[in-house]
Every structure is written in C-alpha cells, then in structure tokens.
mmCIF file with all atom_site columns, C-alpha atoms in Angstrom:
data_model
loop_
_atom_site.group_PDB
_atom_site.id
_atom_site.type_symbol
_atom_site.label_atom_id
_atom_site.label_alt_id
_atom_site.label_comp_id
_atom_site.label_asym_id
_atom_site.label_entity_id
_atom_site.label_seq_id
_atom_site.pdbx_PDB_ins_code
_atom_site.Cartn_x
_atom_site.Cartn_y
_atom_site.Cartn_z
_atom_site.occupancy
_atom_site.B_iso_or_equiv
_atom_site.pdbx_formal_charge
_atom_site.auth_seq_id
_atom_site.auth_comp_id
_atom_site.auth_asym_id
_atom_site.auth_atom_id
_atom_site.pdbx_PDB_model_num
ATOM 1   C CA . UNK E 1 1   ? -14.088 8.720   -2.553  1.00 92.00 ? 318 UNK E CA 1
ATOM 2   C CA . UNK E 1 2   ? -12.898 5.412   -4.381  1.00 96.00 ? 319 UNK E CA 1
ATOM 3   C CA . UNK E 1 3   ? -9.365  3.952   -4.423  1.00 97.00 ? 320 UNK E CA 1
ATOM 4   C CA . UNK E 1 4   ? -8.582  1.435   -7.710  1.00 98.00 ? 321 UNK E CA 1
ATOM 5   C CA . UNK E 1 5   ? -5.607  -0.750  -7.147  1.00 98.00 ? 322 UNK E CA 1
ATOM 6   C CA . UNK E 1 6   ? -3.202  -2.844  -9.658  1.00 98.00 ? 323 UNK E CA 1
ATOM 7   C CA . UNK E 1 7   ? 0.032   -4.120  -9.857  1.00 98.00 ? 324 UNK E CA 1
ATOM 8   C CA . UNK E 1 8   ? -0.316  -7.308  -8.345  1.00 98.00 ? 325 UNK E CA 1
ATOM 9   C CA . UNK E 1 9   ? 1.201   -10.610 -9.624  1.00 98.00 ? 326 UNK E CA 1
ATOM 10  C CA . UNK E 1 10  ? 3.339   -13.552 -8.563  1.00 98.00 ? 327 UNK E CA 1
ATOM 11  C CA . UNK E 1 11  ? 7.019   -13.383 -8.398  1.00 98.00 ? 328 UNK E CA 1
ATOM 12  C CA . UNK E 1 12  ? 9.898   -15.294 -7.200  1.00 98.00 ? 329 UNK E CA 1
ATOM 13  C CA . UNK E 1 13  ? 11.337  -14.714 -3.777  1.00 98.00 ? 330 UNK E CA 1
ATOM 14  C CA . UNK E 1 14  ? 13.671  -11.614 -4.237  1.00 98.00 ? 331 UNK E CA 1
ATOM 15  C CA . UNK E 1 15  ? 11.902  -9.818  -7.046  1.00 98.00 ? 332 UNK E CA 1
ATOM 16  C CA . UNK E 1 16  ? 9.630   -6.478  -6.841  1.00 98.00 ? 333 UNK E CA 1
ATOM 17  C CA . UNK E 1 17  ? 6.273   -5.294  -8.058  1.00 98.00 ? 334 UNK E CA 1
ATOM 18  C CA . UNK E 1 18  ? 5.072   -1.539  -8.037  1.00 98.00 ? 335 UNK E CA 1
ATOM 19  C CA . UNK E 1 19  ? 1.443   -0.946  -6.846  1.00 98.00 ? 336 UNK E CA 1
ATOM 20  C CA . UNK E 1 20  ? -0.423  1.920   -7.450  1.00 98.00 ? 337 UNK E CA 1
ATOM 21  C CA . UNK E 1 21  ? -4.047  3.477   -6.712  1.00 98.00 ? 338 UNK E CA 1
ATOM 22  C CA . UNK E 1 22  ? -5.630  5.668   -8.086  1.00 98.00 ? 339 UNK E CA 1
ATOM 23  C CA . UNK E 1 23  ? -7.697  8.065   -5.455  1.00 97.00 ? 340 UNK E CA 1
ATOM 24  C CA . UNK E 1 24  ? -10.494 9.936   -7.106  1.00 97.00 ? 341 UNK E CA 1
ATOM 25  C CA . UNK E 1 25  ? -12.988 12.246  -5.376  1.00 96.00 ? 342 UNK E CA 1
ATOM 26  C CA . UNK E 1 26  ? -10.439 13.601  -3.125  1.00 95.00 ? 343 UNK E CA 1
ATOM 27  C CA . UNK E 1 27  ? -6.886  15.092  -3.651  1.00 95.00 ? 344 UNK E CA 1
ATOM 28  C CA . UNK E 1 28  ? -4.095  13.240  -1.915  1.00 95.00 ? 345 UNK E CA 1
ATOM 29  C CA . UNK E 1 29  ? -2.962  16.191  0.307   1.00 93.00 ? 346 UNK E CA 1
ATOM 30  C CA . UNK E 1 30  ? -6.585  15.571  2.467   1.00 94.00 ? 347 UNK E CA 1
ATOM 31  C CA . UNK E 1 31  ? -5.652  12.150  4.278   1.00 94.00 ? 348 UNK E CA 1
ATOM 32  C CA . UNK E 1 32  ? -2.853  10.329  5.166   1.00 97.00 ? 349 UNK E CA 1
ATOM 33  C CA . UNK E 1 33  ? -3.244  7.394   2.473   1.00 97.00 ? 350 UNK E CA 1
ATOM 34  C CA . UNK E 1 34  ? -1.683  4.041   2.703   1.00 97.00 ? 351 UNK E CA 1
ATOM 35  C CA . UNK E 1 35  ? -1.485  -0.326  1.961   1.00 98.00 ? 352 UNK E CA 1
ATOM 36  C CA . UNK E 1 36  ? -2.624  -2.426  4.148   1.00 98.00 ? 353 UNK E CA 1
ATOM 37  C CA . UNK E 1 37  ? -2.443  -6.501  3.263   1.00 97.00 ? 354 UNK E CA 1
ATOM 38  C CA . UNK E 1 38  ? -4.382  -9.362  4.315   1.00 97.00 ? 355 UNK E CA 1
ATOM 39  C CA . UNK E 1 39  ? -3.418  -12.976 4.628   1.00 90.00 ? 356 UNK E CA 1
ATOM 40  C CA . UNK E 1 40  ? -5.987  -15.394 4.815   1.00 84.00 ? 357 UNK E CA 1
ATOM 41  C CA . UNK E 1 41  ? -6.909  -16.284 8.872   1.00 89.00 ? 358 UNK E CA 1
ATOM 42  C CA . UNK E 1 42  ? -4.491  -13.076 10.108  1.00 92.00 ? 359 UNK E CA 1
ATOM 43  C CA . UNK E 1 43  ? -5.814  -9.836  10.987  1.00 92.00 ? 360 UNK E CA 1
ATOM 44  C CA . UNK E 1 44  ? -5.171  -7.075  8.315   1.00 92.00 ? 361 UNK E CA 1
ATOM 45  C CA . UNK E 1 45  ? -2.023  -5.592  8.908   1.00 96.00 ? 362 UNK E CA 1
ATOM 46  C CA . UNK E 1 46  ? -0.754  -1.937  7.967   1.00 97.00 ? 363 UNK E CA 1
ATOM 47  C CA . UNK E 1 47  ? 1.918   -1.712  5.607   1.00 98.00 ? 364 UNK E CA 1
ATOM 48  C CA . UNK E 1 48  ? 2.814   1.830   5.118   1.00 98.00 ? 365 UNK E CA 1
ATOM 49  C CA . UNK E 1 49  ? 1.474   5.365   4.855   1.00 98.00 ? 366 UNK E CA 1
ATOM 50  C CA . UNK E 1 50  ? 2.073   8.458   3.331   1.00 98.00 ? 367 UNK E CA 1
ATOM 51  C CA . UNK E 1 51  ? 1.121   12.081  4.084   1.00 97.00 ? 368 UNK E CA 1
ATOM 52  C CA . UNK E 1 52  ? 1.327   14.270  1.168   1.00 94.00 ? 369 UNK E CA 1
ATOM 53  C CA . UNK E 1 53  ? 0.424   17.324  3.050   1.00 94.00 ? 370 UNK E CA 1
ATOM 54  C CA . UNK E 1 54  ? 3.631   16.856  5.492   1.00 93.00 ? 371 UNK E CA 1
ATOM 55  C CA . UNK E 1 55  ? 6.223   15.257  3.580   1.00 91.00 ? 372 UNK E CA 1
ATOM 56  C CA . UNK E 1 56  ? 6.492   11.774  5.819   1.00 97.00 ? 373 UNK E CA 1
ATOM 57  C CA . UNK E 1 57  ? 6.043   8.385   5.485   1.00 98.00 ? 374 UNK E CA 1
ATOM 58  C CA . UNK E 1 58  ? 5.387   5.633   7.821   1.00 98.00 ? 375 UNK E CA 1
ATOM 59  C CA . UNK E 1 59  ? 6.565   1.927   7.404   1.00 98.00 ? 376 UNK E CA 1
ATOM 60  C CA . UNK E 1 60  ? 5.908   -1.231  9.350   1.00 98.00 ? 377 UNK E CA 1
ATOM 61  C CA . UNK E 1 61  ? 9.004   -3.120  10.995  1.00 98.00 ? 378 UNK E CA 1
ATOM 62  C CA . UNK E 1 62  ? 8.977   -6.147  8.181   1.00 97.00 ? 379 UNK E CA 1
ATOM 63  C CA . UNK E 1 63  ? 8.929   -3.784  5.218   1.00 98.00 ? 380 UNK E CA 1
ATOM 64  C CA . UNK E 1 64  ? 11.488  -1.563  6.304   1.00 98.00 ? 381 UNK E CA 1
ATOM 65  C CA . UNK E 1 65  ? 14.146  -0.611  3.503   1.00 98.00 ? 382 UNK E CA 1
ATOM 66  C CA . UNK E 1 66  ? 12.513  -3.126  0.760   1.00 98.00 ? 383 UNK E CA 1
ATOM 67  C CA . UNK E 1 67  ? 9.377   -0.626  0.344   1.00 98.00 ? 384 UNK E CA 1
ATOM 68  C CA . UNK E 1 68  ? 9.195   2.363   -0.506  1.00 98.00 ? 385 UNK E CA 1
ATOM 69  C CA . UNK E 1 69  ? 5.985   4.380   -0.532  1.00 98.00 ? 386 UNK E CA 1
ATOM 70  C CA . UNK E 1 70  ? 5.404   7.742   -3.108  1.00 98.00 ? 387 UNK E CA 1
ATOM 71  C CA . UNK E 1 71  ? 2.931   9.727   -4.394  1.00 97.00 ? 388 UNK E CA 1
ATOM 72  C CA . UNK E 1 72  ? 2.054   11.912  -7.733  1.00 96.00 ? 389 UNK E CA 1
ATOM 73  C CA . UNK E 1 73  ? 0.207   14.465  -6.810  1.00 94.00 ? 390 UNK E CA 1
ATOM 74  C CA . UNK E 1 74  ? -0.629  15.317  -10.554 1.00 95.00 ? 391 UNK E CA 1
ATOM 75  C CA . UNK E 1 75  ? -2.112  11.677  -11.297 1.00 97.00 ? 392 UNK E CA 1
ATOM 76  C CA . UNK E 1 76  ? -3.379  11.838  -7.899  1.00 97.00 ? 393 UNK E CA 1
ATOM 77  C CA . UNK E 1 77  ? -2.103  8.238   -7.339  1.00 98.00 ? 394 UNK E CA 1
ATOM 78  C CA . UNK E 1 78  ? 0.105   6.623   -5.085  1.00 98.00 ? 395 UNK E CA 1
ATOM 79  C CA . UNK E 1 79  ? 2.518   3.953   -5.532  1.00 98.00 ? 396 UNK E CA 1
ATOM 80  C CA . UNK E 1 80  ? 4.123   1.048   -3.663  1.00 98.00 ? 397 UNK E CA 1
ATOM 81  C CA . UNK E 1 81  ? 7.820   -0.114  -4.689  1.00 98.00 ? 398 UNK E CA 1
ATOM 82  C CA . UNK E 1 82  ? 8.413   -3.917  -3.177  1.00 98.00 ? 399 UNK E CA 1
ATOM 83  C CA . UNK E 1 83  ? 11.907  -5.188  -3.855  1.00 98.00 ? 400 UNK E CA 1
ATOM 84  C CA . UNK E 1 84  ? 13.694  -7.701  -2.491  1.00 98.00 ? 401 UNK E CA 1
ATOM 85  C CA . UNK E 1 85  ? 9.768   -9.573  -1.438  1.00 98.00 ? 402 UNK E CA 1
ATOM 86  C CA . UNK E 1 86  ? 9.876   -12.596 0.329   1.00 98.00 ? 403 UNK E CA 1
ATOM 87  C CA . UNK E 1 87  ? 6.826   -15.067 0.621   1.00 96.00 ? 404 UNK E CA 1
ATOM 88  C CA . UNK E 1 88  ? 5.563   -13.692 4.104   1.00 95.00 ? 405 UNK E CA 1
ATOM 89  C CA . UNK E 1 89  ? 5.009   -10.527 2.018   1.00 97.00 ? 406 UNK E CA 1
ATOM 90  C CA . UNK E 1 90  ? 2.337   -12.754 0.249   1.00 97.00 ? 407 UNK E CA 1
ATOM 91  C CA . UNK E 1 91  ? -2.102  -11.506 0.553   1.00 97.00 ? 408 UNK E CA 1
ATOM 92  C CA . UNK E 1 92  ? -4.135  -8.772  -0.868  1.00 98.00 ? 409 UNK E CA 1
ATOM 93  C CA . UNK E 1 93  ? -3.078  -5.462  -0.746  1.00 98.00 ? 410 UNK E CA 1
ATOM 94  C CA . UNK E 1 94  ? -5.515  -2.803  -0.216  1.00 98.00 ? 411 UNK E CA 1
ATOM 95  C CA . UNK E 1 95  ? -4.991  1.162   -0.933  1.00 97.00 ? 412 UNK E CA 1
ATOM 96  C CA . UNK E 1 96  ? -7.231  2.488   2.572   1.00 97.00 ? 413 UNK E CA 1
ATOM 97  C CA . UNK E 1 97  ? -8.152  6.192   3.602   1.00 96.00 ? 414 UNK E CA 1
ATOM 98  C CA . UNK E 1 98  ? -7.782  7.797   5.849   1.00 93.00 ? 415 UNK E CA 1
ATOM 99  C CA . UNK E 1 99  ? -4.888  5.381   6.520   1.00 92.00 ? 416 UNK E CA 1
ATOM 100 C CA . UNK E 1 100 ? -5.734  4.625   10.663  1.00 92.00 ? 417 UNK E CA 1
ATOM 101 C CA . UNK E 1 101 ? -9.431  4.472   10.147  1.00 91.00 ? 418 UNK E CA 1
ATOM 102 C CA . UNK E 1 102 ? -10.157 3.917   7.442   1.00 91.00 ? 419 UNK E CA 1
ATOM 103 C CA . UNK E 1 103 ? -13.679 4.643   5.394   1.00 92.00 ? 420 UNK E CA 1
ATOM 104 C CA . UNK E 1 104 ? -12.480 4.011   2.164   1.00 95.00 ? 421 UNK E CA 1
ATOM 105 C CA . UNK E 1 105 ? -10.375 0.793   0.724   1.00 96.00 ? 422 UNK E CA 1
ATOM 106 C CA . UNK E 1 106 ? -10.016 -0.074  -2.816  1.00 96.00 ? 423 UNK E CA 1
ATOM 107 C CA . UNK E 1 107 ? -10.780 -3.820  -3.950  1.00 97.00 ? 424 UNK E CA 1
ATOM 108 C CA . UNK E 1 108 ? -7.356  -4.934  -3.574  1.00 97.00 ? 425 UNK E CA 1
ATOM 109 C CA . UNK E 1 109 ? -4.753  -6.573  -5.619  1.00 98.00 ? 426 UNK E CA 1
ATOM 110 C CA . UNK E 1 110 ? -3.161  -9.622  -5.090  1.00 98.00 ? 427 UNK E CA 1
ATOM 111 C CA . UNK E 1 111 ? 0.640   -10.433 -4.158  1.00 98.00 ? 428 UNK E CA 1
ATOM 112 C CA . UNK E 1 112 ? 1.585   -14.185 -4.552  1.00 98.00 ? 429 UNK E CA 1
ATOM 113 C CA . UNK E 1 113 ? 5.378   -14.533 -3.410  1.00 97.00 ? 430 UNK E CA 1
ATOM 114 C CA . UNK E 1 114 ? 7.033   -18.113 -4.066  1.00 97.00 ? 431 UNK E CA 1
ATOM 115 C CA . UNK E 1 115 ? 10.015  -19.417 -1.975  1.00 94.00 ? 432 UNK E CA 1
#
C-alpha cells in the first residue's frame, strides 16, 4: 500500500486548502482511510475518517463543520476540504490506513495557518 499527499500551503486565518491522497495498492472500499496532523511537541491527533464501504464519516470536535472529508472511488483518492482554518489547524497532515491503526501513512503535507 502507499498513500501520496499534496495540497498543503500557507494561508491566512479564514481561508481553505483541499488535500488529497492518492491510495494505490488497495481500493478505498478495504479500510476506513483518514488525516491525521502533527504539531511539533503534541501527540498526533486524528482529524477525520472516511469509510467508503459504509457511507460515514467521522470528524474530530475542532474540525467539525469547517472540514469536510470525500472520496473518488474512480481516482481512488480521497480529499480533505478545510475552510474557514484557523492557526491551531497549523502541522503536517498525514493520509493513514487503516485509519485507527494505522500501517500505512503517506509523507505528509504541510499546513501553515497565519493569525
């Protein structure tokens, strides 16, 4: 399995990036894929999930109704939709499966927020 990442960058507080990864050796409907994000001297902290197979989605309290996670089955990719970031939404974002233990992340892409 491998996971590649992008979308990363550095906005201004209140503006949105898109992430995506791209999963190949695996179809999406397997695992329940998802971002995690890791600030420097915090633990890594799950974002949010999807499950393809099942139709849900799972979302961590501080990203609730900015985020919004999606998937293309046909690109085999998923996507993350950030609007409205603020600078506590600033680290390195990492596409990880199977999302709660994980075996697999993807080398991550940065998220700079400023205030």
């Amino acid at each position: 399995a491998r996971l590649v990442e992008s979308g990363g960058g550095l906005v201004q507080a209140g503006g949105s990036l898109r992430l995506s990864c791209v999963a190949s050796g695996f179809t999406l409907d397997e695992y329940v894929i998802g971002w995690l994000r890791q600030v420097p001297g915090k633990p890594r902290e799950r974002v949010s999930s999807i499950s393809v197979k099942d139709g849900t989605s799972w979302y961590t309290d501080s990203v609730k109704g900015r985020f919004t996670i999606s998937a293309d089955n046909a690109k085999n990719t998923v996507f993350l939709q950030m609007n409205n970031l603020i600078p506590e939404d600033t680290g390195v974002y990492y596409c990880a499966v199977p999302f709660w233990t994980p075996h697999t992340e993807g080398q991550g892409t940065q998220v700079s927020v400023s205030s």
